Amino acid sequence: FWVSDAPMWHLWHMWAWVLAFCLAWCTAFDLEAHDAIGQTAASAMDQEAIRQIKRMMGGQDASDVAGWGHQVDDTYPDMARLHFQVHDDAPGFCGETRTAKCEDNICLLQSIKHFYGKVLSDEGRRMDFPEIDYSKVAKGIKFSDADFLKMLINLVGDLHQPL
C-alpha cells in the first residue's frame, strides 16, 4: 500500500517497525520451537534414557541444548547448511516427488542420519550412516560425544520447523 501524502520518513519508520517485529518473532519462534521439541522429546523418554542423556551431556537435558547447533553456526557459519533440506526448483504438489540437493551429505536429513549414527557408534552400537567431511563446512571443528548428541537434538528440532 502507499499513502501519497504521508512524509517518506513515516513510511520508512513504519516498515522498519514491521521488519523489526517480524525478525523478533522469527528469532523467538526459533528458540522457543527448539526448546519445545527438546521438552517433547524428553517427555517421551523413560527414566533410564533421561539418565543416559544427562550423563552424556554433563547434567543437561534435551531442552537445555536444543539450540546448541545454532550457536555453533555463529562460530562456523557454513555449518548452517546442515540445518536445511534444499530441493530442486521444480514445482511440487502433494504426492509428487521432488529431488533433494545434498552435495557431500551436507543437508538436514543426511546430517540427522550422520549424527544419529555417531551417537550410536559412540555407545558401542554398529550401523551404517552417511559420512560428512566437516572440513567442507567448518575447518578445524571437532565434536565430542556430547556434541554429536547436542547437534542431533538441534537437527531434529530443525526438522519440525515450518519453513
Tab-separated table of N, CA and C in Angstrom:
chain	number	residue	atom	x	y	z
A	1	PHE	N	0.838	-1.170	0.000
A	1	PHE	CA	0.000	0.000	0.000
A	1	PHE	C	0.879	1.229	0.000
A	2	TRP	N	0.332	2.351	-0.406
A	2	TRP	CA	1.123	3.581	-0.478
A	2	TRP	C	0.206	4.742	-0.148
A	3	VAL	N	0.644	5.580	0.741
A	3	VAL	CA	-0.096	6.785	1.093
A	3	VAL	C	0.687	7.945	0.519
A	4	SER	N	0.146	8.582	-0.522
A	4	SER	CA	0.909	9.576	-1.281
A	4	SER	C	1.201	10.842	-0.504
A	5	ASP	N	0.340	11.230	0.445
A	5	ASP	CA	0.582	12.485	1.143
A	5	ASP	C	1.328	12.314	2.469
A	6	ALA	N	1.699	11.102	2.826
A	6	ALA	CA	2.470	10.874	4.053
A	6	ALA	C	3.941	11.170	3.780
A	7	PRO	N	4.600	11.835	4.714
A	7	PRO	CA	6.036	12.063	4.519
A	7	PRO	C	6.767	10.726	4.397
A	8	MET	N	7.777	10.711	3.569
A	8	MET	CA	8.514	9.477	3.282
A	8	MET	C	9.089	8.844	4.548
A	9	TRP	N	9.560	9.644	5.484
A	9	TRP	CA	10.176	9.066	6.678
A	9	TRP	C	9.158	8.319	7.521
A	10	HIS	N	7.883	8.693	7.473
A	10	HIS	CA	6.841	7.955	8.205
A	10	HIS	C	6.699	6.542	7.635
A	11	LEU	N	6.748	6.461	6.317
A	11	LEU	CA	6.627	5.148	5.683
A	11	LEU	C	7.828	4.275	6.010
A	12	TRP	N	9.026	4.844	5.938
A	12	TRP	CA	10.227	4.070	6.267
A	12	TRP	C	10.207	3.645	7.725
A	13	HIS	N	9.752	4.538	8.583
A	13	HIS	CA	9.662	4.238	10.011
A	13	HIS	C	8.685	3.074	10.248
A	14	MET	N	7.539	3.128	9.565
A	14	MET	CA	6.548	2.066	9.718
A	14	MET	C	7.120	0.729	9.232
A	15	TRP	N	7.759	0.707	8.062
A	15	TRP	CA	8.315	-0.529	7.531
A	15	TRP	C	9.449	-1.048	8.406
A	16	ALA	N	10.217	-0.152	9.008
A	16	ALA	CA	11.282	-0.583	9.917
A	16	ALA	C	10.686	-1.313	11.122
A	17	TRP	N	9.572	-0.793	11.651
A	17	TRP	CA	8.919	-1.456	12.782
A	17	TRP	C	8.350	-2.811	12.377
A	18	VAL	N	7.752	-2.885	11.207
A	18	VAL	CA	7.204	-4.154	10.717
A	18	VAL	C	8.327	-5.178	10.567
A	19	LEU	N	9.439	-4.763	9.961
A	19	LEU	CA	10.577	-5.655	9.783
A	19	LEU	C	11.144	-6.093	11.139
A	20	ALA	N	11.298	-5.157	12.058
A	20	ALA	CA	11.826	-5.495	13.389
A	20	ALA	C	10.911	-6.489	14.099
A	21	PHE	N	9.606	-6.285	13.999
A	21	PHE	CA	8.661	-7.205	14.620
A	21	PHE	C	8.784	-8.600	14.023
A	22	CYS	N	8.855	-8.664	12.688
A	22	CYS	CA	8.956	-9.968	12.024
A	22	CYS	C	10.245	-10.686	12.409
A	23	LEU	N	11.353	-9.965	12.435
A	23	LEU	CA	12.620	-10.589	12.813
A	23	LEU	C	12.598	-11.065	14.260
A	24	ALA	N	12.055	-10.262	15.140
A	24	ALA	CA	11.980	-10.656	16.549
A	24	ALA	C	11.087	-11.880	16.714
A	25	TRP	N	9.962	-11.905	16.014
A	25	TRP	CA	9.049	-13.046	16.116
A	25	TRP	C	9.710	-14.303	15.592
A	26	CYS	N	10.381	-14.210	14.448
A	26	CYS	CA	11.028	-15.388	13.865
A	26	CYS	C	12.127	-15.915	14.770
A	27	THR	N	12.934	-15.027	15.333
A	27	THR	CA	14.014	-15.450	16.218
A	27	THR	C	13.447	-16.085	17.480
A	28	ALA	N	12.421	-15.472	18.058
A	28	ALA	CA	11.821	-16.035	19.270
A	28	ALA	C	11.210	-17.394	18.965
A	29	PHE	N	10.545	-17.507	17.828
A	29	PHE	CA	9.959	-18.797	17.459
A	29	PHE	C	11.045	-19.846	17.340
A	30	ASP	N	12.160	-19.485	16.748
A	30	ASP	CA	13.261	-20.420	16.556
A	30	ASP	C	13.725	-20.981	17.899
A	31	LEU	N	14.008	-20.124	18.850
A	31	LEU	CA	14.486	-20.571	20.162
A	31	LEU	C	13.400	-21.337	20.916
A	32	GLU	N	12.195	-20.811	20.900
A	32	GLU	CA	11.094	-21.468	21.604
A	32	GLU	C	10.752	-22.810	20.973
A	33	ALA	N	10.797	-22.875	19.651
A	33	ALA	CA	10.462	-24.128	18.967
A	33	ALA	C	11.471	-25.219	19.302
A	34	HIS	N	12.741	-24.880	19.300
A	34	HIS	CA	13.762	-25.873	19.634
A	34	HIS	C	13.590	-26.350	21.079
A	35	ASP	N	13.312	-25.428	21.977
A	35	ASP	CA	13.090	-25.793	23.375
A	35	ASP	C	11.874	-26.709	23.496
A	36	ALA	N	10.801	-26.383	22.780
A	36	ALA	CA	9.585	-27.204	22.832
A	36	ALA	C	9.846	-28.613	22.296
A	37	ILE	N	10.612	-28.721	21.215
A	37	ILE	CA	10.945	-30.044	20.668
A	37	ILE	C	11.769	-30.818	21.691
A	38	GLY	N	12.731	-30.140	22.323
A	38	GLY	CA	13.544	-30.801	23.352
A	38	GLY	C	12.697	-31.305	24.509
A	39	GLN	N	11.752	-30.478	24.955
A	39	GLN	CA	10.874	-30.886	26.056
A	39	GLN	C	9.954	-32.030	25.642
A	40	THR	N	9.456	-31.975	24.414
A	40	THR	CA	8.591	-33.047	23.920
A	40	THR	C	9.364	-34.363	23.845
A	41	ALA	N	10.588	-34.279	23.327
A	41	ALA	CA	11.416	-35.491	23.246
A	41	ALA	C	11.684	-36.046	24.640
A	42	ALA	N	12.005	-35.178	25.578
A	42	ALA	CA	12.288	-35.626	26.942
A	42	ALA	C	11.057	-36.268	27.582
A	43	SER	N	9.872	-35.757	27.272
A	43	SER	CA	8.660	-36.310	27.888
A	43	SER	C	8.371	-37.731	27.400
A	44	ALA	N	8.933	-38.102	26.246
A	44	ALA	CA	8.703	-39.444	25.700
A	44	ALA	C	9.755	-40.453	26.173
A	45	MET	N	10.775	-39.988	26.895
A	45	MET	CA	11.857	-40.884	27.328
A	45	MET	C	11.550	-41.502	28.677
A	46	ASP	N	12.014	-42.727	28.839
A	46	ASP	CA	11.905	-43.331	30.165
A	46	ASP	C	13.053	-42.803	31.034
A	47	GLN	N	13.006	-43.119	32.321
A	47	GLN	CA	13.987	-42.573	33.269
A	47	GLN	C	15.426	-42.986	32.936
A	48	GLU	N	15.603	-44.210	32.452
A	48	GLU	CA	16.952	-44.663	32.098
A	48	GLU	C	17.516	-43.841	30.944
A	49	ALA	N	16.687	-43.554	29.936
A	49	ALA	CA	17.129	-42.745	28.800
A	49	ALA	C	17.479	-41.330	29.253
A	50	ILE	N	16.667	-40.773	30.133
A	50	ILE	CA	16.945	-39.428	30.663
A	50	ILE	C	18.271	-39.420	31.409
A	51	ARG	N	18.527	-40.452	32.206
A	51	ARG	CA	19.803	-40.546	32.938
A	51	ARG	C	20.982	-40.628	31.966
A	52	GLN	N	20.829	-41.408	30.907
A	52	GLN	CA	21.907	-41.552	29.918
A	52	GLN	C	22.174	-40.230	29.192
A	53	ILE	N	21.115	-39.530	28.823
A	53	ILE	CA	21.266	-38.227	28.164
A	53	ILE	C	22.007	-37.268	29.093
A	54	LYS	N	21.559	-37.202	30.337
A	54	LYS	CA	22.212	-36.300	31.301
A	54	LYS	C	23.659	-36.706	31.551
A	55	ARG	N	23.924	-37.994	31.554
A	55	ARG	CA	25.294	-38.465	31.735
A	55	ARG	C	26.170	-38.011	30.570
A	56	MET	N	25.662	-38.186	29.358
A	56	MET	CA	26.435	-37.818	28.174
A	56	MET	C	26.656	-36.311	28.059
A	57	MET	N	25.714	-35.527	28.579
A	57	MET	CA	25.785	-34.075	28.405
A	57	MET	C	26.086	-33.328	29.695
A	58	GLY	N	26.712	-33.987	30.634
A	58	GLY	CA	27.147	-33.296	31.846
A	58	GLY	C	26.028	-32.680	32.662
A	59	GLY	N	24.906	-33.381	32.772
A	59	GLY	CA	23.800	-32.913	33.603
A	59	GLY	C	22.735	-32.124	32.857
A	60	GLN	N	22.971	-31.794	31.612
A	60	GLN	CA	21.973	-31.059	30.836
A	60	GLN	C	20.977	-32.030	30.218
A	61	ASP	N	19.775	-31.508	29.910
A	61	ASP	CA	18.793	-32.346	29.234
A	61	ASP	C	18.561	-31.818	27.816
A	62	ALA	N	17.670	-32.468	27.083
A	62	ALA	CA	17.450	-32.140	25.671
A	62	ALA	C	17.023	-30.688	25.471
A	63	SER	N	16.153	-30.167	26.316
A	63	SER	CA	15.705	-28.784	26.122
A	63	SER	C	16.807	-27.779	26.454
A	64	ASP	N	17.752	-28.150	27.332
A	64	ASP	CA	18.863	-27.244	27.659
A	64	ASP	C	19.771	-26.998	26.462
A	65	VAL	N	19.889	-27.983	25.586
A	65	VAL	CA	20.846	-27.894	24.475
A	65	VAL	C	20.168	-27.843	23.108
A	66	ALA	N	18.859	-27.668	23.086
A	66	ALA	CA	18.116	-27.762	21.828
A	66	ALA	C	18.576	-26.743	20.785
A	67	GLY	N	19.077	-25.603	21.183
A	67	GLY	CA	19.539	-24.591	20.235
A	67	GLY	C	21.040	-24.564	20.042
A	68	TRP	N	21.743	-25.538	20.593
A	68	TRP	CA	23.205	-25.554	20.569
A	68	TRP	C	23.777	-25.488	19.154
A	69	GLY	N	23.176	-26.189	18.220
A	69	GLY	CA	23.683	-26.210	16.849
A	69	GLY	C	23.723	-24.838	16.211
A	70	HIS	N	22.785	-23.977	16.570
A	70	HIS	CA	22.771	-22.630	16.005
A	70	HIS	C	23.855	-21.763	16.640
A	71	GLN	N	24.258	-22.084	17.861
A	71	GLN	CA	25.403	-21.392	18.459
A	71	GLN	C	26.680	-21.773	17.719
A	72	VAL	N	26.772	-23.031	17.304
A	72	VAL	CA	27.919	-23.475	16.501
A	72	VAL	C	27.953	-22.694	15.190
A	73	ASP	N	26.778	-22.469	14.597
A	73	ASP	CA	26.697	-21.718	13.335
A	73	ASP	C	27.244	-20.300	13.475
A	74	ASP	N	27.113	-19.719	14.663
A	74	ASP	CA	27.644	-18.370	14.885
A	74	ASP	C	29.158	-18.352	14.718
A	75	THR	N	29.828	-19.418	15.146
A	75	THR	CA	31.285	-19.515	15.028
A	75	THR	C	31.693	-20.039	13.656
A	76	TYR	N	30.937	-20.987	13.140
A	76	TYR	CA	31.220	-21.619	11.841
A	76	TYR	C	29.986	-21.452	10.951
A	77	PRO	N	29.839	-20.312	10.277
A	77	PRO	CA	28.607	-20.015	9.527
A	77	PRO	C	28.218	-21.054	8.475
A	78	ASP	N	29.168	-21.721	7.850
A	78	ASP	CA	28.808	-22.703	6.827
A	78	ASP	C	28.153	-23.950	7.417
A	79	MET	N	28.253	-24.138	8.731
A	79	MET	CA	27.569	-25.264	9.369
A	79	MET	C	26.058	-25.136	9.227
A	80	ALA	N	25.572	-23.946	8.956
A	80	ALA	CA	24.130	-23.737	8.783
A	80	ALA	C	23.570	-24.594	7.654
A	81	ARG	N	24.409	-24.985	6.712
A	81	ARG	CA	23.951	-25.837	5.607
A	81	ARG	C	23.438	-27.185	6.107
A	82	LEU	N	23.872	-27.616	7.276
A	82	LEU	CA	23.402	-28.889	7.824
A	82	LEU	C	21.944	-28.817	8.277
A	83	HIS	N	21.432	-27.626	8.494
A	83	HIS	CA	20.105	-27.432	9.081
A	83	HIS	C	18.968	-27.370	8.065
A	84	PHE	N	19.283	-27.471	6.773
A	84	PHE	CA	18.261	-27.291	5.739
A	84	PHE	C	18.264	-28.437	4.746
A	85	GLN	N	17.092	-28.687	4.173
A	85	GLN	CA	16.931	-29.682	3.123
A	85	GLN	C	16.486	-28.916	1.876
A	86	VAL	N	17.409	-28.641	0.985
A	86	VAL	CA	17.128	-27.863	-0.212
A	86	VAL	C	16.660	-28.808	-1.320
A	87	HIS	N	15.628	-28.392	-2.039
A	87	HIS	CA	15.088	-29.196	-3.140
A	87	HIS	C	15.252	-28.443	-4.454
A	88	ASP	N	15.122	-29.171	-5.550
A	88	ASP	CA	15.202	-28.519	-6.857
A	88	ASP	C	14.058	-27.514	-6.986
A	89	ASP	N	14.115	-26.715	-7.997
A	89	ASP	CA	13.135	-25.647	-8.166
A	89	ASP	C	11.857	-26.085	-8.867
A	90	ALA	N	11.744	-27.360	-9.184
A	90	ALA	CA	10.545	-27.842	-9.866
A	90	ALA	C	9.335	-27.701	-8.941
A	91	PRO	N	8.227	-27.245	-9.477
A	91	PRO	CA	7.039	-27.132	-8.622
A	91	PRO	C	6.574	-28.517	-8.171
A	92	GLY	N	6.211	-28.619	-6.939
A	92	GLY	CA	5.758	-29.898	-6.418
A	92	GLY	C	4.392	-29.777	-5.774
A	93	PHE	N	3.621	-30.808	-5.896
A	93	PHE	CA	2.318	-30.861	-5.267
A	93	PHE	C	2.297	-32.078	-4.364
A	94	CYS	N	1.273	-32.194	-3.561
A	94	CYS	CA	1.159	-33.346	-2.678
A	94	CYS	C	1.286	-34.632	-3.473
A	95	GLY	N	2.118	-35.509	-3.009
A	95	GLY	CA	2.289	-36.790	-3.664
A	95	GLY	C	3.370	-36.806	-4.728
A	96	GLU	N	3.802	-35.629	-5.196
A	96	GLU	CA	4.863	-35.589	-6.197
A	96	GLU	C	6.213	-35.662	-5.502
A	97	THR	N	7.133	-36.302	-6.148
A	97	THR	CA	8.470	-36.435	-5.595
A	97	THR	C	9.348	-35.304	-6.103
A	98	ARG	N	10.002	-34.621	-5.201
A	98	ARG	CA	10.965	-33.581	-5.557
A	98	ARG	C	12.346	-34.085	-5.175
A	99	THR	N	13.325	-33.721	-5.943
A	99	THR	CA	14.685	-34.184	-5.716
A	99	THR	C	15.398	-33.253	-4.746
A	100	ALA	N	15.963	-33.829	-3.711
A	100	ALA	CA	16.720	-33.038	-2.744
A	100	ALA	C	18.132	-32.817	-3.257
A	101	LYS	N	18.643	-31.613	-3.017
A	101	LYS	CA	20.033	-31.304	-3.341
A	101	LYS	C	20.827	-31.491	-2.057
A	102	CYS	N	21.765	-32.412	-2.089
A	102	CYS	CA	22.507	-32.705	-0.865
A	102	CYS	C	23.948	-33.087	-1.217
A	103	GLU	N	24.692	-32.105	-1.639
A	103	GLU	CA	26.079	-32.337	-2.031
A	103	GLU	C	26.926	-32.683	-0.807
A	104	ASP	N	27.686	-33.752	-0.915
A	104	ASP	CA	28.605	-34.195	0.144
A	104	ASP	C	27.893	-34.528	1.460
A	105	ASN	N	26.625	-34.922	1.394
A	105	ASN	CA	25.819	-35.256	2.584
A	105	ASN	C	25.635	-34.062	3.513
A	106	ILE	N	25.744	-32.855	2.983
A	106	ILE	CA	25.611	-31.655	3.805
A	106	ILE	C	24.208	-31.098	3.601
A	107	CYS	N	23.254	-31.700	4.313
A	107	CYS	CA	21.859	-31.274	4.303
A	107	CYS	C	21.191	-31.879	5.543
A	108	LEU	N	19.981	-31.476	5.800
A	108	LEU	CA	19.315	-31.843	7.057
A	108	LEU	C	19.149	-33.352	7.247
A	109	LEU	N	18.545	-34.043	6.299
A	109	LEU	CA	18.256	-35.466	6.515
A	109	LEU	C	19.528	-36.301	6.641
A	110	GLN	N	20.514	-36.033	5.787
A	110	GLN	CA	21.767	-36.773	5.890
A	110	GLN	C	22.497	-36.432	7.190
A	111	SER	N	22.391	-35.188	7.630
A	111	SER	CA	23.030	-34.789	8.890
A	111	SER	C	22.400	-35.497	10.080
A	112	ILE	N	21.071	-35.625	10.062
A	112	ILE	CA	20.400	-36.342	11.148
A	112	ILE	C	20.890	-37.790	11.184
A	113	LYS	N	20.931	-38.435	10.023
A	113	LYS	CA	21.420	-39.821	9.968
A	113	LYS	C	22.868	-39.910	10.438
A	114	HIS	N	23.680	-38.943	10.027
A	114	HIS	CA	25.096	-38.936	10.402
A	114	HIS	C	25.272	-38.825	11.923
A	115	PHE	N	24.649	-37.823	12.517
A	115	PHE	CA	24.842	-37.611	13.959
A	115	PHE	C	24.169	-38.713	14.780
A	116	TYR	N	23.064	-39.266	14.300
A	116	TYR	CA	22.441	-40.409	14.974
A	116	TYR	C	23.404	-41.596	14.949
A	117	GLY	N	24.001	-41.847	13.799
A	117	GLY	CA	24.981	-42.925	13.690
A	117	GLY	C	26.178	-42.705	14.591
A	118	LYS	N	26.637	-41.455	14.699
A	118	LYS	CA	27.770	-41.145	15.578
A	118	LYS	C	27.414	-41.425	17.040
A	119	VAL	N	26.210	-41.012	17.453
A	119	VAL	CA	25.786	-41.254	18.840
A	119	VAL	C	25.721	-42.754	19.108
A	120	LEU	N	25.113	-43.504	18.206
A	120	LEU	CA	25.004	-44.950	18.413
A	120	LEU	C	26.368	-45.626	18.408
A	121	SER	N	27.239	-45.233	17.492
A	121	SER	CA	28.560	-45.875	17.443
A	121	SER	C	29.384	-45.533	18.684
A	122	ASP	N	29.212	-44.335	19.213
A	122	ASP	CA	29.919	-43.970	20.444
A	122	ASP	C	29.398	-44.747	21.649
A	123	GLU	N	28.185	-45.240	21.540
A	123	GLU	CA	27.610	-46.048	22.607
A	123	GLU	C	27.845	-47.544	22.368
A	124	GLY	N	28.654	-47.864	21.355
A	124	GLY	CA	29.013	-49.258	21.095
A	124	GLY	C	28.116	-50.004	20.131
A	125	ARG	N	27.165	-49.343	19.511
A	125	ARG	CA	26.288	-49.996	18.533
A	125	ARG	C	26.851	-49.798	17.139
A	126	ARG	N	26.550	-50.730	16.269
A	126	ARG	CA	27.051	-50.656	14.891
A	126	ARG	C	25.902	-50.365	13.937
A	127	MET	N	26.140	-49.423	13.055
A	127	MET	CA	25.175	-49.122	11.996
A	127	MET	C	25.886	-48.351	10.903
A	128	ASP	N	25.348	-48.420	9.712
A	128	ASP	CA	25.866	-47.624	8.609
A	128	ASP	C	25.225	-46.249	8.671
A	129	PHE	N	26.019	-45.229	8.438
A	129	PHE	CA	25.497	-43.881	8.395
A	129	PHE	C	26.339	-43.055	7.440
A	130	PRO	N	25.736	-42.023	6.848
A	130	PRO	CA	26.480	-41.210	5.889
A	130	PRO	C	27.614	-40.442	6.568
A	131	GLU	N	28.751	-40.382	5.907
A	131	GLU	CA	29.877	-39.607	6.420
A	131	GLU	C	29.754	-38.160	5.962
A	132	ILE	N	30.183	-37.258	6.808
A	132	ILE	CA	30.231	-35.838	6.475
A	132	ILE	C	31.651	-35.364	6.727
A	133	ASP	N	32.240	-34.771	5.709
A	133	ASP	CA	33.566	-34.190	5.849
A	133	ASP	C	33.380	-32.785	6.430
A	134	TYR	N	33.582	-32.652	7.736
A	134	TYR	CA	33.346	-31.376	8.414
A	134	TYR	C	34.189	-30.246	7.841
A	135	SER	N	35.356	-30.576	7.274
A	135	SER	CA	36.224	-29.523	6.735
A	135	SER	C	35.568	-28.800	5.555
A	136	LYS	N	34.543	-29.394	4.962
A	136	LYS	CA	33.843	-28.732	3.858
A	136	LYS	C	32.864	-27.674	4.346
A	137	VAL	N	32.571	-27.673	5.635
A	137	VAL	CA	31.667	-26.655	6.191
A	137	VAL	C	32.283	-25.875	7.344
A	138	ALA	N	33.298	-26.427	7.988
A	138	ALA	CA	33.889	-25.748	9.152
A	138	ALA	C	35.304	-26.286	9.396
A	139	LYS	N	36.273	-25.601	8.857
A	139	LYS	CA	37.658	-26.044	9.028
A	139	LYS	C	38.050	-25.990	10.500
A	140	GLY	N	38.578	-27.112	10.990
A	140	GLY	CA	39.072	-27.163	12.359
A	140	GLY	C	38.052	-27.543	13.415
A	141	ILE	N	36.797	-27.754	13.035
A	141	ILE	CA	35.781	-28.089	14.034
A	141	ILE	C	35.997	-29.521	14.531
A	142	LYS	N	35.807	-29.713	15.813
A	142	LYS	CA	35.901	-31.035	16.440
A	142	LYS	C	34.643	-31.224	17.284
A	143	PHE	N	34.102	-32.436	17.229
A	143	PHE	CA	32.914	-32.765	18.006
A	143	PHE	C	33.261	-33.790	19.071
A	144	SER	N	32.788	-33.557	20.280
A	144	SER	CA	32.888	-34.564	21.337
A	144	SER	C	31.667	-35.473	21.237
A	145	ASP	N	31.642	-36.541	22.046
A	145	ASP	CA	30.464	-37.413	22.071
A	145	ASP	C	29.214	-36.611	22.431
A	146	ALA	N	29.335	-35.718	23.404
A	146	ALA	CA	28.195	-34.889	23.811
A	146	ALA	C	27.779	-33.954	22.675
A	147	ASP	N	28.743	-33.447	21.923
A	147	ASP	CA	28.431	-32.557	20.801
A	147	ASP	C	27.626	-33.278	19.723
A	148	PHE	N	27.949	-34.553	19.468
A	148	PHE	CA	27.172	-35.322	18.500
A	148	PHE	C	25.704	-35.359	18.919
A	149	LEU	N	25.471	-35.608	20.188
A	149	LEU	CA	24.105	-35.687	20.695
A	149	LEU	C	23.419	-34.323	20.662
A	150	LYS	N	24.132	-33.277	21.053
A	150	LYS	CA	23.554	-31.928	21.021
A	150	LYS	C	23.164	-31.534	19.600
A	151	MET	N	24.023	-31.845	18.643
A	151	MET	CA	23.717	-31.499	17.249
A	151	MET	C	22.512	-32.306	16.759
A	152	LEU	N	22.449	-33.568	17.128
A	152	LEU	CA	21.302	-34.390	16.733
A	152	LEU	C	20.000	-33.807	17.279
A	153	ILE	N	19.992	-33.418	18.530
A	153	ILE	CA	18.797	-32.824	19.140
A	153	ILE	C	18.407	-31.556	18.387
A	154	ASN	N	19.384	-30.718	18.069
A	154	ASN	CA	19.113	-29.476	17.354
A	154	ASN	C	18.554	-29.750	15.959
A	155	LEU	N	19.118	-30.716	15.257
A	155	LEU	CA	18.666	-31.019	13.898
A	155	LEU	C	17.251	-31.593	13.888
A	156	VAL	N	16.896	-32.385	14.879
A	156	VAL	CA	15.521	-32.895	14.968
A	156	VAL	C	14.564	-31.723	15.193
A	157	GLY	N	14.985	-30.739	15.981
A	157	GLY	CA	14.178	-29.518	16.138
A	157	GLY	C	14.015	-28.795	14.808
A	158	ASP	N	15.098	-28.710	14.029
A	158	ASP	CA	15.027	-28.065	12.715
A	158	ASP	C	14.052	-28.782	11.785
A	159	LEU	N	14.052	-30.092	11.865
A	159	LEU	CA	13.175	-30.889	11.004
A	159	LEU	C	11.705	-30.520	11.233
A	160	HIS	N	11.359	-30.115	12.427
A	160	HIS	CA	9.976	-29.831	12.781
A	160	HIS	C	9.583	-28.368	12.577
A	161	GLN	N	10.516	-27.533	12.169
A	161	GLN	CA	10.182	-26.114	11.990
A	161	GLN	C	9.498	-25.889	10.655
A	162	PRO	N	8.433	-25.131	10.666
A	162	PRO	CA	7.754	-24.809	9.391
A	162	PRO	C	8.516	-23.724	8.670
A	163	LEU	N	9.132	-24.076	7.563
A	163	LEU	CA	9.895	-23.082	6.792
A	163	LEU	C	9.213	-22.792	5.491
